[in-house]
XYZ file of C-alpha atoms in Angstrom:
280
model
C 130.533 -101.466 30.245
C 133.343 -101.557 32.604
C 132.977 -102.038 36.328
C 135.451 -100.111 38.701
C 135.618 -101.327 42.674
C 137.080 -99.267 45.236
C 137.545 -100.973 48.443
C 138.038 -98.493 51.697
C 140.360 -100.035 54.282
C 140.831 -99.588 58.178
C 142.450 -102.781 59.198
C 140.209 -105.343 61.108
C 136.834 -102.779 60.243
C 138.402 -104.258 56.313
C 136.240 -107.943 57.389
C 133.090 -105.617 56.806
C 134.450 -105.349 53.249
C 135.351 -109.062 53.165
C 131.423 -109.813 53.608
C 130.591 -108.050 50.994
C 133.459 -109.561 48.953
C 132.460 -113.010 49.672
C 128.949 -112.314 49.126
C 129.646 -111.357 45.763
C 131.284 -114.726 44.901
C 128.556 -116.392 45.732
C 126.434 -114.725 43.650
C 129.574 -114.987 40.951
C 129.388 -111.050 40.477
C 132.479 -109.884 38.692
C 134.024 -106.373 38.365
C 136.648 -105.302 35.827
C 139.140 -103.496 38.147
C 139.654 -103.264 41.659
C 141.658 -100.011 43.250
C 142.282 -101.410 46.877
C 143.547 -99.597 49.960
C 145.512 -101.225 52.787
C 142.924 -103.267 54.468
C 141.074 -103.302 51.083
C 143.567 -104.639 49.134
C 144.698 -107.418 50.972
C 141.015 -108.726 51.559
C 140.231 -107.452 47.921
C 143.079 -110.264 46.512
C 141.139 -112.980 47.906
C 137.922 -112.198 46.002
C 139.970 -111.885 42.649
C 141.735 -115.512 43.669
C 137.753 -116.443 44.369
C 139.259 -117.612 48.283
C 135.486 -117.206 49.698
C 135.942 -116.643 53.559
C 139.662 -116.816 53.569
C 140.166 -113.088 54.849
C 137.963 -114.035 58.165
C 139.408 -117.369 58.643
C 143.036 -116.585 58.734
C 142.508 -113.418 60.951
C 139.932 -115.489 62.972
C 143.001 -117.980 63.828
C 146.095 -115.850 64.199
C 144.796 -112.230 65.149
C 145.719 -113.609 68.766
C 149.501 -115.037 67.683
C 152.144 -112.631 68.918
C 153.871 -113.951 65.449
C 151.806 -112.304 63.725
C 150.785 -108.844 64.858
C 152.254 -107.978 68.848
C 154.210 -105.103 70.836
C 157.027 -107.514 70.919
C 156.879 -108.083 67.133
C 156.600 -103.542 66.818
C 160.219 -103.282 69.689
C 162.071 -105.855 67.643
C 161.301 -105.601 64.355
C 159.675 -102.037 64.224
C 156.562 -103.448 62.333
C 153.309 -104.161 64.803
C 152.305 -106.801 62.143
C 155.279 -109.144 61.873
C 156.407 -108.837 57.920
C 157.634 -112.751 58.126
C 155.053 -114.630 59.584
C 152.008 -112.188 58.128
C 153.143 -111.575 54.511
C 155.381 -114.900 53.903
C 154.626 -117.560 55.990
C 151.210 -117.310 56.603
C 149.823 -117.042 52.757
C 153.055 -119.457 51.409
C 152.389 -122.069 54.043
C 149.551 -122.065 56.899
C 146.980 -120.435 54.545
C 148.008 -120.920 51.044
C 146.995 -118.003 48.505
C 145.795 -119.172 44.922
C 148.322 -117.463 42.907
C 147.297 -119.232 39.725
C 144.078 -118.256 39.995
C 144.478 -114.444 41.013
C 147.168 -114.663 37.952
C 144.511 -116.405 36.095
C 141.681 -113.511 36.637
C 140.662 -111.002 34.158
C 139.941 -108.608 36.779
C 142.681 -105.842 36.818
C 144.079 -105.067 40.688
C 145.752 -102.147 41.890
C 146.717 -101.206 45.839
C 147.389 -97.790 46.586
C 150.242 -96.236 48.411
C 151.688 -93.321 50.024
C 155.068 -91.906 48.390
C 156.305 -90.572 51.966
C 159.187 -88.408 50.050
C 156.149 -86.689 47.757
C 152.985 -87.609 50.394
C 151.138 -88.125 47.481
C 149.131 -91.571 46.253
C 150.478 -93.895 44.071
C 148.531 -96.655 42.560
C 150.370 -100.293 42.160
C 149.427 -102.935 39.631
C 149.550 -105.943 41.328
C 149.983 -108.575 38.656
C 151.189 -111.187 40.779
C 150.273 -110.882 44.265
C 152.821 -113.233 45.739
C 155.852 -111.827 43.829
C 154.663 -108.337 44.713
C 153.607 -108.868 48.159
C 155.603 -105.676 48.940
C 153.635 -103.574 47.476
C 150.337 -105.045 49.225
C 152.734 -104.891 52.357
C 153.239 -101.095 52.192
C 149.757 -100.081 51.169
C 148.857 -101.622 54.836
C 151.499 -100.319 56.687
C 150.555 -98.135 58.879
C 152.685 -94.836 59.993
C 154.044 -94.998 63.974
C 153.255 -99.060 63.677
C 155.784 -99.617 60.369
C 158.832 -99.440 59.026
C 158.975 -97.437 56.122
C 158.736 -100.020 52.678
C 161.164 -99.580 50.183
C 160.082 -100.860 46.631
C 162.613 -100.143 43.368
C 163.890 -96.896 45.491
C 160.788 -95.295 46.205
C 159.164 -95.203 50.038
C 156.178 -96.178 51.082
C 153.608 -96.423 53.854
C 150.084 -96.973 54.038
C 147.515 -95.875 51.427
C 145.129 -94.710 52.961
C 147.089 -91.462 54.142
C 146.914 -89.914 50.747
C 143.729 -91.361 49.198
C 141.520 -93.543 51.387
C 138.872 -93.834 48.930
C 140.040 -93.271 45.260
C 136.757 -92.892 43.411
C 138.802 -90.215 41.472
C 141.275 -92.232 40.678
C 138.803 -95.014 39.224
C 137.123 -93.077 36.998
C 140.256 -91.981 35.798
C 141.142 -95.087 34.779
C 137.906 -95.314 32.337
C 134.978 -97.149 34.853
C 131.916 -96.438 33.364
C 130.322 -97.701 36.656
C 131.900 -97.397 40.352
C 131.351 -99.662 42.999
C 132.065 -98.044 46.470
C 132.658 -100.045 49.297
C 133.413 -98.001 52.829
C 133.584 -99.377 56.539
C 132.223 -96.381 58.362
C 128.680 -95.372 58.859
C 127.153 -93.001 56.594
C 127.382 -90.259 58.970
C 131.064 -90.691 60.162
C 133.892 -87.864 59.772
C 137.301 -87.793 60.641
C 138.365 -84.987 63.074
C 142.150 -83.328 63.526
C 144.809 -85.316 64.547
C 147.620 -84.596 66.758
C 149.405 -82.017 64.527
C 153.177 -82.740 66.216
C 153.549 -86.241 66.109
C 154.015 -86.859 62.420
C 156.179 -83.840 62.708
C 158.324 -85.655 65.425
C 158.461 -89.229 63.917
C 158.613 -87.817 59.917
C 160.683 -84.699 60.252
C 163.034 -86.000 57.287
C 159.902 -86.140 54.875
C 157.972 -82.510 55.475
C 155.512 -83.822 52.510
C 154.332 -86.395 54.528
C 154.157 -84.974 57.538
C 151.428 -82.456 55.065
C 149.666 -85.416 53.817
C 149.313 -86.783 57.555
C 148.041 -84.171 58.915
C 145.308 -82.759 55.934
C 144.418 -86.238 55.494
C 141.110 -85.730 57.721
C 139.989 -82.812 55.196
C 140.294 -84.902 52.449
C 138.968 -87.585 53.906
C 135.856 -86.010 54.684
C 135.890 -84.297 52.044
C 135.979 -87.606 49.791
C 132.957 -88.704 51.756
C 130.852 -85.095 51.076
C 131.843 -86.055 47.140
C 130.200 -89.629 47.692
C 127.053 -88.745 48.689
C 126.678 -86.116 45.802
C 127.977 -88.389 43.203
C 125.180 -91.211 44.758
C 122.464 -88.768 44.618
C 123.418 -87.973 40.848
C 123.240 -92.006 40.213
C 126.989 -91.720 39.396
C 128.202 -94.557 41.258
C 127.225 -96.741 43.974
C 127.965 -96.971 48.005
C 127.807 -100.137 49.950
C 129.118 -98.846 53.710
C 127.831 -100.251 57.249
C 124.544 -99.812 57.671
C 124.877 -99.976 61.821
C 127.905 -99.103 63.817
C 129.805 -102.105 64.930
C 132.813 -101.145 67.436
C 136.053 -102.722 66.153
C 139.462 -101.733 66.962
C 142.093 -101.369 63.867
C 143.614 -104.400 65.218
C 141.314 -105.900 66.687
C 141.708 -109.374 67.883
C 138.633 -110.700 69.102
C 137.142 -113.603 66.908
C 133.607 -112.773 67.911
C 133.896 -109.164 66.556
C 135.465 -110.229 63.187
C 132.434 -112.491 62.551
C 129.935 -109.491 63.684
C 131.124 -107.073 61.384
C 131.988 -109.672 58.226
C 128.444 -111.080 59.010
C 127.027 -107.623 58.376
C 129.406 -107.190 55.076
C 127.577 -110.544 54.014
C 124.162 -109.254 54.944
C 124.418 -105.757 53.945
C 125.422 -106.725 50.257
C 122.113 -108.906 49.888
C 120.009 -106.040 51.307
C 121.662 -103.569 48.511
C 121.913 -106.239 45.566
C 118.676 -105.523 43.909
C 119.482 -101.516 44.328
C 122.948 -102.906 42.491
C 121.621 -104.309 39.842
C 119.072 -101.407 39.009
C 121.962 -99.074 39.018
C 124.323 -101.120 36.633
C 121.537 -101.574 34.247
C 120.716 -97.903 34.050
C-alpha cells in the first residue's frame, strides 16, 4: 500500500500544517510521497528531514526581521520575502536544514509550480532540497510579492495558482491512499478576485493572467471534490477544525503557536479515524 500526502499551503496559515507534520513524527507515521504546495512544501521538507518543530521555530524568530520578509526587502529586491537571507542564509547557517537526512529518506517529495508562460501546474521532484532550493523558492512565490523564478528556462511563480490542492495529481502518481491536509475551515470558499490586476502586472503571459483569475473556481471546486471523495472513504481530510485569523504573512509569534498548536492537536483528535481508514 502506498501512502500519498498532499499538503495545502497559504503562507503563515502553512504552521497549521506544520502541527500536524510534527505530530506525525512523533508518532513516527510515515507516508510514501509528499506533493507539497508553496507553504506546504517548505514546511513539508522538514517532516521528510524528521526537523520536529523547526518550521515554527525559525518563523517564530525571524518573521519580525526586515531581512527576511519586509516592504523594503519587496522595493529593492522585488521579492517581499528576501531570496538571500530566507532561502540561503537562514537554512545554510542560522537554522541548518538536514540535507543528509531529507537525501537519506525514502519518502518521495515533489513541490508544485505555476508555468506562468502555460498557467498550468507543474510538479518538481525535489531530490535534494538544498541544491534545488529554487524550485521550493518558486512554488512559494507569490504573484504581485515576487519576482518571477527562472529554473532551466522555464518561469515560475507560486503553486498554488494552478493547483492548490493536487489530490488529482496524487492519485495519478499511483497512491492507493491520500492523505489531505488543508488550512481552511471546512466551510471556506474562495470568491472572485480583482479581474484587472493580473491583467495589468502579467499582460506579457495572457495564460496566467487565465489561471489567476479562474483559480477561485477551481479552487472551490477542488474543495466540492474533497468532500465527495471523503464521503466515498476515498481519501482522508485533516483541515482546521476552528477558524484561527492569520494573515499570509503574518508575523506575530503568538498566532504562529495558536494555529501550529491546533495542527498538533487536531492530528491526535483525527489519528484513530486515520488509522481506521488506512486499514480499510
Amino acid at each position: 500500500m502506498k501512502i500519498g500526502l498532499v499538503l495545502e499551503g497559504g503562507g503563515m496559515r502553512g504552521l497549521y500544517t506544520a502541527g500536524i507534520l510534527d505530530a506525525m513524527l512523533d508518532k513516527n507515521f510515515q507516508v510514501n510521497g509528499i506533493i507539497g504546495v508553496s507553504a506546504g512544501a517548505l514546511f513539508g521538507v522538514s517532516y521528510v528531514s524528521k526537523q520536529r518543530g523547526r518550521s515554527l521555530r525559525y518563523n517564530q524568530k525571524y518573521a519580525s526581521d526586515p531581512r527576511y520578509m519586509s516592504f523594503k526587502s519587496l522595493i529593492t529586491t522585488g521579492n517581499f520575502v528576501n531570496k538571500d537571507f530566507a532561502y540561503y542564509e537562514l537554512p545554510l547557517k542560522l537554522d541548518i536544514f538536514d540535507e543528509e537526512s531529507f537525501s537519506k529518506s525514502k519518502t518521495d517529495f515533489y513541490a508544485t509550480v505555476t508555468n506562468v508562460e502555460t498557467g498550468e501546474p507543474e510538479y518538481l521532484k525535489i531530490i535534494n532540497a538544498t541544491i534545488q532550493i529554487e524550485e521550493l523558492r518558486a512554488s512559494s512565490s507569490l504573484p504581485f510579492c515576487s519576482k518571477i523564478v527562472k529554473i532551466n528556462d522555464k518561469l515560475y511563480l507560486d503553486g498554488g495558482i494552478s493547483d492548490a490542492i493536487p489530490v488529482n495529481k496524487c492519485f495519478e502518481m499511483g497512491y492507493d491512499k491520500v492523505i489531505v491536509i488543508t488550512t481552511r475551515p471546512l466551510n471556506y470558499r474562495k470568491t472572485k478576485s480583482n479581474q484587472l490586476l493580473p491583467k495589468i502586472f502579467y499582460h506579457r503571459y495572457p495564460n496566467f493572467v487565465k489561471a489567476i483569475n479562474t483559480r477561485y473556481q477551481r479552487y472551490n471546486d477542488t474543495l466540492d471534490q474533497l468532500q465527495e471523495l471523503e464521503k466515498q472513504n476515498k481519501i482522508f481530510v485533516i483541515r482546521p477544525s476552528k477558524l484561527i485569523k492569520i494573515n499570509r504573512l503574518e508575523k506575530n509569534p503568538d498566532k504562529m503557536q495558536e494555529i501550529y498548536n491546533l495542527g498538533l492537536q487536531d492530528f491526535q483528535d483525527n489519528y484513530q479515524a486515520l488509522q481506521k481508514y488506512l486499514k480499510k
